[in-house]
Tab-separated table of C-alpha atoms and ligand atoms in Angstrom:
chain	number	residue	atom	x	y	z
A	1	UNK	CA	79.674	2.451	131.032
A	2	UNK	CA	81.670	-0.373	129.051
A	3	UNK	CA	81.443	-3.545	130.513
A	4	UNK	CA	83.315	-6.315	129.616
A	5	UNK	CA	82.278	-8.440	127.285
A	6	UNK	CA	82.718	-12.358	127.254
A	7	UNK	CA	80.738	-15.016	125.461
A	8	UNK	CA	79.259	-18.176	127.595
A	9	UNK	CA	81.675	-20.666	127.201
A	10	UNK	CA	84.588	-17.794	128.979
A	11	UNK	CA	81.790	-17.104	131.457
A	12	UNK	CA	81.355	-20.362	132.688
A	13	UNK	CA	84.975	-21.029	132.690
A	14	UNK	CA	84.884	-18.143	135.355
A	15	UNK	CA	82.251	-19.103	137.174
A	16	UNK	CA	83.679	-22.620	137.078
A	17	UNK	CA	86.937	-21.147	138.966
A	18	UNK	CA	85.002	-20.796	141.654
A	19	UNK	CA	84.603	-23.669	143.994
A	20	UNK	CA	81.545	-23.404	145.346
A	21	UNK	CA	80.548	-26.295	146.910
A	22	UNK	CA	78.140	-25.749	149.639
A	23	UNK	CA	80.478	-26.214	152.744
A	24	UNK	CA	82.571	-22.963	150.974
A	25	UNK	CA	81.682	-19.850	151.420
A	26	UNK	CA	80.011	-18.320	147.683
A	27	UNK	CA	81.122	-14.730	148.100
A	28	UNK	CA	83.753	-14.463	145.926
A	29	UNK	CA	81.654	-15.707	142.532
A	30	UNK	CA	79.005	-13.300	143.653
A	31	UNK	CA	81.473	-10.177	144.734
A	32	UNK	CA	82.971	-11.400	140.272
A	33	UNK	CA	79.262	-11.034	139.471
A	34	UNK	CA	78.116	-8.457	140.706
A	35	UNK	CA	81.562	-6.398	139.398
A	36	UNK	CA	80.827	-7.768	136.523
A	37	UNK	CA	76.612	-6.795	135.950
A	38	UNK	CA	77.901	-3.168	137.348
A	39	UNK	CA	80.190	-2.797	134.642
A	40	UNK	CA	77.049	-3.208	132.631
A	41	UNK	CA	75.509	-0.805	134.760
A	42	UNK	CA	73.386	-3.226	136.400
A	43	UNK	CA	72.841	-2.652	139.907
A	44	UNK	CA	72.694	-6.265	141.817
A	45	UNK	CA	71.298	-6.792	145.502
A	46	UNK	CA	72.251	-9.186	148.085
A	47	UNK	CA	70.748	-11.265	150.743
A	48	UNK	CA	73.124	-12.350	152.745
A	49	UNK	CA	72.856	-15.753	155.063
A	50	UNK	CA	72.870	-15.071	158.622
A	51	UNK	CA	76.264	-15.720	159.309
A	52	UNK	CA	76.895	-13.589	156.736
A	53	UNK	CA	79.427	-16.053	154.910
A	54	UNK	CA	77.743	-16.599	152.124
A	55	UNK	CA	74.805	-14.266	149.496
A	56	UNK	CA	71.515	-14.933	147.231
A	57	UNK	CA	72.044	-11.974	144.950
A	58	UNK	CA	69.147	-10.298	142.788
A	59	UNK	CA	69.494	-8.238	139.473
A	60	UNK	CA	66.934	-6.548	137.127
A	61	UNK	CA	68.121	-5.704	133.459
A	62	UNK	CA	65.806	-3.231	131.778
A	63	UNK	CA	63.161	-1.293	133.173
A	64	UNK	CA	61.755	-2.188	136.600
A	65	UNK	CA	58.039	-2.917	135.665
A	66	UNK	CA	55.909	-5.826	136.087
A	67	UNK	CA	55.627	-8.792	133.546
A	68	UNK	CA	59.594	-9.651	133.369
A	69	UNK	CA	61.055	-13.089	133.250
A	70	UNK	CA	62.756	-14.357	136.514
A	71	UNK	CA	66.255	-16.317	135.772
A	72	UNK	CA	66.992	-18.625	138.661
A	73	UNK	CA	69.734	-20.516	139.131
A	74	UNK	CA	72.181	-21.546	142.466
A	75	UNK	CA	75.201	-21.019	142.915
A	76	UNK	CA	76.487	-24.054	144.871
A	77	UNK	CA	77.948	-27.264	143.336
A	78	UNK	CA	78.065	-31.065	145.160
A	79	UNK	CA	81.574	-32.218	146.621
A	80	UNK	CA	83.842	-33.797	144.159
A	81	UNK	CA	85.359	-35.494	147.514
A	82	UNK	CA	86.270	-39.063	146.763
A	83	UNK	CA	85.199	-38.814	143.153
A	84	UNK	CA	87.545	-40.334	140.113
A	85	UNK	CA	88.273	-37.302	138.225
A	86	UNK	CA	89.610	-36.932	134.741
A	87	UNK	CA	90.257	-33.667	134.501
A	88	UNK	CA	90.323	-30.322	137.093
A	89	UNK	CA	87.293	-30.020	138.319
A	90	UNK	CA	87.456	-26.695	138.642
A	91	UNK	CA	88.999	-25.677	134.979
A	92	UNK	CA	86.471	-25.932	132.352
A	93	UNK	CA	87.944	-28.457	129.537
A	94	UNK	CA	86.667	-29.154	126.611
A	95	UNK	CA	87.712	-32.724	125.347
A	96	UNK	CA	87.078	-33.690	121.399
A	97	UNK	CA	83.852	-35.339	122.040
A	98	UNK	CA	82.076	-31.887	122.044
A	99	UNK	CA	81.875	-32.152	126.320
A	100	UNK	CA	82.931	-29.268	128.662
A	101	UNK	CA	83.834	-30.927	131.393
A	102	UNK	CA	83.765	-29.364	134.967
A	103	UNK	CA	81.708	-29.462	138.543
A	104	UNK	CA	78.734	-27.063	138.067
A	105	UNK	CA	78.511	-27.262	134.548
A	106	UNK	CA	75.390	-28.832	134.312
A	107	UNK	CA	74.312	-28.427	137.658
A	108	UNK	CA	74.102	-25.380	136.994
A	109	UNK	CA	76.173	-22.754	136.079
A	110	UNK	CA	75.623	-22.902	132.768
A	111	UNK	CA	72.088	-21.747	132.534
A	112	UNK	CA	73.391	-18.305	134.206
A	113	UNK	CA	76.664	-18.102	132.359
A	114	UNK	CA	75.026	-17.584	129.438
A	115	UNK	CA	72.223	-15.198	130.712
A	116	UNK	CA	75.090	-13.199	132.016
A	117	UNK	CA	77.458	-13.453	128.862
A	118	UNK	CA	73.841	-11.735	126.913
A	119	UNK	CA	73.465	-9.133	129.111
A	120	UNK	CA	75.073	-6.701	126.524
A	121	UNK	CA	72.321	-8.266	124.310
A	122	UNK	CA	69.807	-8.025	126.920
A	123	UNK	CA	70.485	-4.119	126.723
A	124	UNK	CA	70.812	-3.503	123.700
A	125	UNK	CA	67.410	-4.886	122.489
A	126	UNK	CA	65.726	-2.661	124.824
A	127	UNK	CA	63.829	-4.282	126.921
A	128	UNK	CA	60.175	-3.165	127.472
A	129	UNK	CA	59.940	-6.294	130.000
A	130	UNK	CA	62.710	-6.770	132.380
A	131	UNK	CA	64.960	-10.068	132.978
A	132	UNK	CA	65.374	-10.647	136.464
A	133	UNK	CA	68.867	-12.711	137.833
A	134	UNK	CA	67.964	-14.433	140.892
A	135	UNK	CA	71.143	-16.457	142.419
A	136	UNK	CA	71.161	-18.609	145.741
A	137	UNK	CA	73.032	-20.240	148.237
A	138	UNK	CA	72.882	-23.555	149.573
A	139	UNK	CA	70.290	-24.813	146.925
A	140	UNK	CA	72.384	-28.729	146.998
A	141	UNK	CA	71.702	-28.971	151.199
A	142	UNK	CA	68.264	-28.120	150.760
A	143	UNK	CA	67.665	-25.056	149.286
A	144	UNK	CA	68.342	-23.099	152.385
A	145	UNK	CA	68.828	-19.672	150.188
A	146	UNK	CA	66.518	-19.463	147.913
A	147	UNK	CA	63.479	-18.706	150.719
A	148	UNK	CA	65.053	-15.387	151.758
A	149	UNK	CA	65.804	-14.591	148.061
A	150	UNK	CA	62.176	-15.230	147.171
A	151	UNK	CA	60.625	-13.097	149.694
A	152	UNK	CA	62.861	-10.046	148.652
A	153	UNK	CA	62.071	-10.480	145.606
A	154	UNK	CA	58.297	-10.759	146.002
A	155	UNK	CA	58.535	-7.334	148.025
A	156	UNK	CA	61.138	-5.335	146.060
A	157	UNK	CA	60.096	-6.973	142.624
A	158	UNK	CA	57.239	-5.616	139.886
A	159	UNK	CA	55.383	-9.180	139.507
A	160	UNK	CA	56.911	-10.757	136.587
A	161	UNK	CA	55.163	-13.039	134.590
A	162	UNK	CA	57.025	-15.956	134.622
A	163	UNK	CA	59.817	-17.879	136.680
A	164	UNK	CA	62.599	-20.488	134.762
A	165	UNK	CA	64.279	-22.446	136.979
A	166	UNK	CA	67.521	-23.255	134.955
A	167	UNK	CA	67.953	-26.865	136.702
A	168	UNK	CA	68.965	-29.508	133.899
A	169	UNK	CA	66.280	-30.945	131.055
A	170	UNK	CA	68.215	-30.806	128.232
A	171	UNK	CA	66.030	-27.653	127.604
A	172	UNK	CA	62.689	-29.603	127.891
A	173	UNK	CA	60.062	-27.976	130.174
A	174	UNK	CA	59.219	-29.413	133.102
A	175	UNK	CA	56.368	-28.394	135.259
A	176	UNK	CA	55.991	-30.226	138.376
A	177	UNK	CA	58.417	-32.516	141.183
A	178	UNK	CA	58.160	-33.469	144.484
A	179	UNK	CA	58.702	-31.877	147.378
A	180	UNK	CA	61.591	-32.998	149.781
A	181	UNK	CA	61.658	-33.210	153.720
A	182	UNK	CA	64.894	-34.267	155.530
A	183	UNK	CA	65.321	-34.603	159.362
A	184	UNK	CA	68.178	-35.759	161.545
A	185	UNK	CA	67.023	-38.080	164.417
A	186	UNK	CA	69.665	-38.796	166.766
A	187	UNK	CA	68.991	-42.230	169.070
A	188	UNK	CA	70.908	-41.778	172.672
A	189	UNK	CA	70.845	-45.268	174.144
A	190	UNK	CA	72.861	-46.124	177.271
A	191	UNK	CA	76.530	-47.759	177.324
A	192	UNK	CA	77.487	-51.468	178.815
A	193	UNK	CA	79.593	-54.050	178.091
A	194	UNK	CA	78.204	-55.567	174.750
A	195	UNK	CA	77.950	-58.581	176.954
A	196	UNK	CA	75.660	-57.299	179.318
A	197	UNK	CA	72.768	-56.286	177.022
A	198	UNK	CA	70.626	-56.087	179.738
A	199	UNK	CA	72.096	-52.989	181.458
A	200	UNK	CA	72.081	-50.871	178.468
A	201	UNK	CA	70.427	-49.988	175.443
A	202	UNK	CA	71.817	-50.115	172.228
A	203	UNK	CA	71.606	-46.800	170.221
A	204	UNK	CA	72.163	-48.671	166.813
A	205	UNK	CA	69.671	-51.483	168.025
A	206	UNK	CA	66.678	-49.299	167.623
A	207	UNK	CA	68.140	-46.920	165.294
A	208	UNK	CA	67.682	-50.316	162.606
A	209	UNK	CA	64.238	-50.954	163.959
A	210	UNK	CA	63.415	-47.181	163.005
A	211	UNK	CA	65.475	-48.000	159.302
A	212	UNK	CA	63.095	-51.258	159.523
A	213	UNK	CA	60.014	-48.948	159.963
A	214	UNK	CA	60.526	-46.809	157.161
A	215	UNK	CA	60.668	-49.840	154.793
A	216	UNK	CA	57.347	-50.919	155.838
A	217	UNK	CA	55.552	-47.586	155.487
A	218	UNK	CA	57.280	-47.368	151.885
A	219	UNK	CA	55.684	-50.667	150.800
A	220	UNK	CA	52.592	-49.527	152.133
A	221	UNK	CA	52.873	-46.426	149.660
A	222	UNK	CA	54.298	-48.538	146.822
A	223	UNK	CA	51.180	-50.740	147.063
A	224	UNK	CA	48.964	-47.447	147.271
A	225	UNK	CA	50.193	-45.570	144.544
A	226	UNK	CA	48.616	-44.751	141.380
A	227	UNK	CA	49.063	-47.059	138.790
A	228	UNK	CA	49.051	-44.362	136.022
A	229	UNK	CA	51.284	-41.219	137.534
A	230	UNK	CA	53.839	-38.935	135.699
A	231	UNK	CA	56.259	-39.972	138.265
A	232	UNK	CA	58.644	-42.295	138.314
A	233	UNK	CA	58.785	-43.923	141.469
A	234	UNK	CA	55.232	-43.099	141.539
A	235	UNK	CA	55.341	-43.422	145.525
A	236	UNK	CA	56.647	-40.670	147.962
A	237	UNK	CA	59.602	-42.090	148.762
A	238	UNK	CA	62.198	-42.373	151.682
A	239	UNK	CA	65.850	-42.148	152.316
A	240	UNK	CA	68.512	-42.981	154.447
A	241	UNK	CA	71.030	-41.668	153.823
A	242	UNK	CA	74.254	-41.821	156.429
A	243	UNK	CA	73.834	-43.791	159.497
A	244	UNK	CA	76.445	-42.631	162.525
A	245	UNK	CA	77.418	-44.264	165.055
A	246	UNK	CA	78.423	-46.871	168.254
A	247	UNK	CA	81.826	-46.652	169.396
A	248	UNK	CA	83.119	-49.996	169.559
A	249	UNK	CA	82.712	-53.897	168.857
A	250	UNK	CA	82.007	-54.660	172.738
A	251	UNK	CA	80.058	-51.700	173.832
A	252	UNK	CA	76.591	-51.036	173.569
A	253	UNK	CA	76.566	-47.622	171.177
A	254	UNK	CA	75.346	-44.567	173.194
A	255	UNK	CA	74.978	-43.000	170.329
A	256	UNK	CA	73.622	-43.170	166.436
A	257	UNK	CA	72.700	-40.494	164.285
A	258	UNK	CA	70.188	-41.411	161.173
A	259	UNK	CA	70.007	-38.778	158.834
A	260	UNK	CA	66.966	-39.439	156.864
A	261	UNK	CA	64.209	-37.929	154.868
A	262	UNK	CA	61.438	-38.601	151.862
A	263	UNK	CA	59.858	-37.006	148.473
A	264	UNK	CA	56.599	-36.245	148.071
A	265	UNK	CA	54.136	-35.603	145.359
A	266	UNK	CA	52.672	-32.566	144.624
A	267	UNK	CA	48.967	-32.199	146.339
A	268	UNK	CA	50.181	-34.301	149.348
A	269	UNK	CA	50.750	-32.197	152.418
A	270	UNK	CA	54.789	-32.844	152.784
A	271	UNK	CA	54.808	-32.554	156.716
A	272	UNK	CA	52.156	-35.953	156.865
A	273	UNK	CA	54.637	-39.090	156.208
A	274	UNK	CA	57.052	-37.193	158.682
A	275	UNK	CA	54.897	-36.564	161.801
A	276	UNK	CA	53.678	-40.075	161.181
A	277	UNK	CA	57.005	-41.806	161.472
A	278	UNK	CA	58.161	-38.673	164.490
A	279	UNK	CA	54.701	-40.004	166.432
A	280	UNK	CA	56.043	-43.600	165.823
A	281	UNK	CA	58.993	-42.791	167.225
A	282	UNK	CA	57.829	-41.169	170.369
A	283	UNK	CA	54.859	-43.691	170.279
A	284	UNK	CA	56.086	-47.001	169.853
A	285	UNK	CA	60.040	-46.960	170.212
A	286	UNK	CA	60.926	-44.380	172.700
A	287	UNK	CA	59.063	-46.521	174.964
A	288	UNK	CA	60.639	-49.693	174.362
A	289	UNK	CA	64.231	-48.163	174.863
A	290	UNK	CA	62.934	-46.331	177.843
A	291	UNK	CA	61.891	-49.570	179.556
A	292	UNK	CA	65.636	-50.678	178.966
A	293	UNK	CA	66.943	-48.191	180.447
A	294	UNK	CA	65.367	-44.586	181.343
A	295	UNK	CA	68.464	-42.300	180.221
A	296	UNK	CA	67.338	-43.382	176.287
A	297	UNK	CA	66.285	-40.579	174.385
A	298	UNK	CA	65.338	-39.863	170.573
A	299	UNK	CA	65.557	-36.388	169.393
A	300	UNK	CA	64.543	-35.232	165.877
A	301	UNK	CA	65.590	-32.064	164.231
A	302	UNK	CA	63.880	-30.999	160.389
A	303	UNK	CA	66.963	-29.976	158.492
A	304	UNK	CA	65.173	-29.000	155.462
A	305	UNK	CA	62.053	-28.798	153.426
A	306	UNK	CA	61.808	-28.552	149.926
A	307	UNK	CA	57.930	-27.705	148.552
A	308	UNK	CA	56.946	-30.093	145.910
A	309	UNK	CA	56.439	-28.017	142.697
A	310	UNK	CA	52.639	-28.760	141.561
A	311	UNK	CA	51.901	-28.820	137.765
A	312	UNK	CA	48.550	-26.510	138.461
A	313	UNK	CA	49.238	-22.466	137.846
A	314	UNK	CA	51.778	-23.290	135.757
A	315	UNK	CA	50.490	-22.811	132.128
A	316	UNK	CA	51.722	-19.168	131.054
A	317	UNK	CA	55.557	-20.432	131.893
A	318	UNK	CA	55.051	-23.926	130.200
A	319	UNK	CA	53.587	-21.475	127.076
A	320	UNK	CA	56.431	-19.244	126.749
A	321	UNK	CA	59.238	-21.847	127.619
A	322	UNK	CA	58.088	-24.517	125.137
A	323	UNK	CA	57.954	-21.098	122.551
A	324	UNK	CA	61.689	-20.228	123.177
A	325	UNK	CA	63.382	-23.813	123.658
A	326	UNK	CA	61.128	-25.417	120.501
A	327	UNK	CA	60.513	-28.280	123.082
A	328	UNK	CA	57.100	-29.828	122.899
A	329	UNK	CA	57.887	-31.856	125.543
A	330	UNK	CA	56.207	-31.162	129.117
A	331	UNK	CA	57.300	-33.331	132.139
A	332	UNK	CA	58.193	-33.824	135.753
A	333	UNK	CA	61.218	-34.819	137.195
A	334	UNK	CA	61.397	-36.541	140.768
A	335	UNK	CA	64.887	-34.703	142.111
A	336	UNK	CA	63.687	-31.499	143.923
A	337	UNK	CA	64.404	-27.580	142.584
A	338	UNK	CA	63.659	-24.457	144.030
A	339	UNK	CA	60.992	-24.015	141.771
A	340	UNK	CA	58.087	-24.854	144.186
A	341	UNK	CA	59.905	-21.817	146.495
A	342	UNK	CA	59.561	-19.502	143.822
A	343	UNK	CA	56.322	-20.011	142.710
A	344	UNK	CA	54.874	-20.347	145.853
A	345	UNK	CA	56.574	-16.639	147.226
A	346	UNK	CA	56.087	-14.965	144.737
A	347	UNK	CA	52.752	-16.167	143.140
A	348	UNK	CA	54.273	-16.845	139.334
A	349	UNK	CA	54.010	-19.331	136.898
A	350	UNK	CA	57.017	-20.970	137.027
A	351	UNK	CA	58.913	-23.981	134.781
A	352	UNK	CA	62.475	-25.711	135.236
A	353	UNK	CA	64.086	-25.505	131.805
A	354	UNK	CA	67.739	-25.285	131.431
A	355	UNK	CA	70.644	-26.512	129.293
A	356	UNK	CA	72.224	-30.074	130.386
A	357	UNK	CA	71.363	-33.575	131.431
A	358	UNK	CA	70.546	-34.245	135.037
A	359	UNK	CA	71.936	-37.598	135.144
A	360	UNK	CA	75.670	-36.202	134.546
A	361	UNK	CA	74.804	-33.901	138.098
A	362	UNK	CA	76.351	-35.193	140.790
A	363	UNK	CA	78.524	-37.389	138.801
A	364	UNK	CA	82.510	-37.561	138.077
A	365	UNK	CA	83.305	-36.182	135.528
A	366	UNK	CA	80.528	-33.889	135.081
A	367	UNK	CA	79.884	-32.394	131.616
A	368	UNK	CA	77.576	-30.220	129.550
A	369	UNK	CA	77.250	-30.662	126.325
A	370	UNK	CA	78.058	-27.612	123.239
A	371	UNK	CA	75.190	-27.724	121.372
A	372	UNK	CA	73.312	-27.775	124.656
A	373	UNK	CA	74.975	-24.264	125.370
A	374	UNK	CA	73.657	-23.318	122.022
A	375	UNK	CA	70.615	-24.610	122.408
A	376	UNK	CA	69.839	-22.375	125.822
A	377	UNK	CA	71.657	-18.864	124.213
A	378	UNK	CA	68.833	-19.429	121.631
A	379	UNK	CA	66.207	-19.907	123.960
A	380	UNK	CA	67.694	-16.738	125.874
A	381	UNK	CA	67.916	-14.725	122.450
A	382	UNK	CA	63.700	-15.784	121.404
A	383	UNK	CA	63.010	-14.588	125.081
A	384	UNK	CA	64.782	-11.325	124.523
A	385	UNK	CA	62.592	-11.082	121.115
A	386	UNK	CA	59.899	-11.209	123.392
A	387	UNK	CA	60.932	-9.391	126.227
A	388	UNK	CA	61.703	-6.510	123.478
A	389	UNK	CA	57.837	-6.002	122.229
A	390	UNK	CA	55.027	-4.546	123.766
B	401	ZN	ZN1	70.986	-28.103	140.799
């Protein structure tokens, strides 16, 4: 079979092409991928979402036995909505100052660019371990995919022996983050002239006494936390982030719609600060909007929960990742990964180590640096050294 061969920097201008951000559907970069590991002779699953519109998609290279390294990375990028631009976002440039610029090219289609550009490599060093691909949906609106992707996996995959999450470090290792919990409370309150405040209730009102809450329960955690942690805030922490809402200047708003959430640390249970602040609101503010008026209503939905990623279990991934990126460096990050998924479905040391700087995520003008795409196709080629020996 004679696949086609392309180095890194052509696949990640391909994979680039794609816009993937998490509103779109991400079938067409996986039908390209999948095409493109069957050329190889790969043969690539999918797990589709429910509605079908977009796929997680699974790959082994080399023999299907236990003990292989799991590649994870998702295949959704942020909006570039709004965002002051230089460049296309969605046409990989490289400008003189050594940068290829482009949405997803540090977070993170990088880290899986090249692991696909070396599957001809992969092969050809005949693997006695396997390299697993493992690619999700929906990883940037709370890592919605990667949960069905994981189970699969645990029940159609020999246990491998490790799990890299290719998130950004600049190829350090990192072995632990928090966990993330989001919810959506919507506040119903009761219209009437803004002048008559007494025959209504005020959605937005009590939505800012809720905003009002949270602030106190975080200085209550700033105040607890640990005065030596390896995080930085060293707190869980909360959110809010949009606020909806009200209709105009002289009516009472009906409605307002707080979408909010918090990080935890490892160790804590992440469901705790949440059903403290839901049993608040039924507790202590439902009440007073009820007595206002008795159409009021709160209703909270979760939208998503991330697992924290806890440092313990952890050593035979930190071992072989610090081997193949040369990094001595072992940290945690605070932004969440789906590395706590992983590890915790399929029981496997697990590390985020990829090529890239997390603080250009997110960001305008997004970039990844060369010799950071050299730096990961050498960690890939000392992991195919390995992955070759008995
Ligand atoms: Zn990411």
């Amino acid at each position: 079979m004679a696949g086609e061969i392309v180095d890194s920097v052509e696949m990640l201008r391909r994979l680039i092409a794609f816009d993937t951000t998490s509103r779109n559907s991400n079938l067409a970069l996986i039908d390209y991928v999948q095409d493109y590991l069957k050329g190889h002779g790969v043969e690539s699953k999918l797990v589709p979402s429910d509605d079908g519109k977009k796929a997680n998609l699974f790959a082994t290279v080399g023999p299907m036995v236990k003990d292989g390294i799991v590649l994870s990375g998702h295949t959704d990028v942020v909006p570039v909505d709004g965002q002051p631009w230089d460049t296309d976002p969605w046409t990989l440039t490289l400008k003189s100052d050594g940068k290829y610029y482009g949405r997803g090219t540090c977070d993170m289609k990088a880290f899986y660019a090249i692991a696909l550009a070396m599957v001809p490599q992969f092969q050809k060093a005949r693997l006695k371990k396997p390299i697993h691909f493992a690619l999700s949906y929906d990883e940037e609106v709370g890592c919605i995919g990667a949960h069905g992707l994981a189970a699969r996996m645990a029940s159609e995959v020999p246990k491998p022996r490790a799990i890299i999450i290719g998130e950004p470090t600049m190829m350090t290792v990192v072995h632990a983050h928090k966990g993330a919990q989001i919810y959506i409370t919507k506040f119903t309150g009761f219209e009437a002239h803004s002048s008559m405040t007494h025959l209504g209730v005020s959605a937005i009102h009590f939505a800012g006494d809720f905003v009002h809450y949270l602030n106190r329960v975080q200085d209550e955690l700033d105040a607890a936390a640990p005065k030596n942690s390896e995080f930085m805030p060293a707190a869980a922490t909360f959110n809010v982030g949009t606020i909806v809402g009200g209709t105009a200047g002289n009516i009472l708003a009906r409605e307002c719609e707080v979408l909010w959430g918090y990080r935890e640390l490892p160790g804590k249970p992440i469901e705790e600060i949440g059903e403290r602040a839901l049993k608040w609101l039924k507790d202590e503010l439902l009440p007073k909007m009820q007595a206002k008026h008795p159409a009021a209503k709160i209703d909270t939905v979760l939208r998503s929960s991330t697992p924290a990623f806890s440092p313990e279990g952890n050593d035979e991934a930190k071992a072989l990742a610090r081997a193949w990126s040369g990094s001595n460096v072992v940290g945690s990050v605070v932004y969440g990964t789906e590395a706590g998924i992983f590890k915790k479905t399929l029981g496997v040391p697990t590390v985020v180590c990829g090529p890239g700087d997390i603080a250009q995520a997110h960001q305008p003008n997004e970039f990844i640096l060369a010799s950071q795409i050299g730096a990961c196709e050498d960690f890939m080629r000392r992991m195919v050294e390995w992955a070759s020996r008995d």
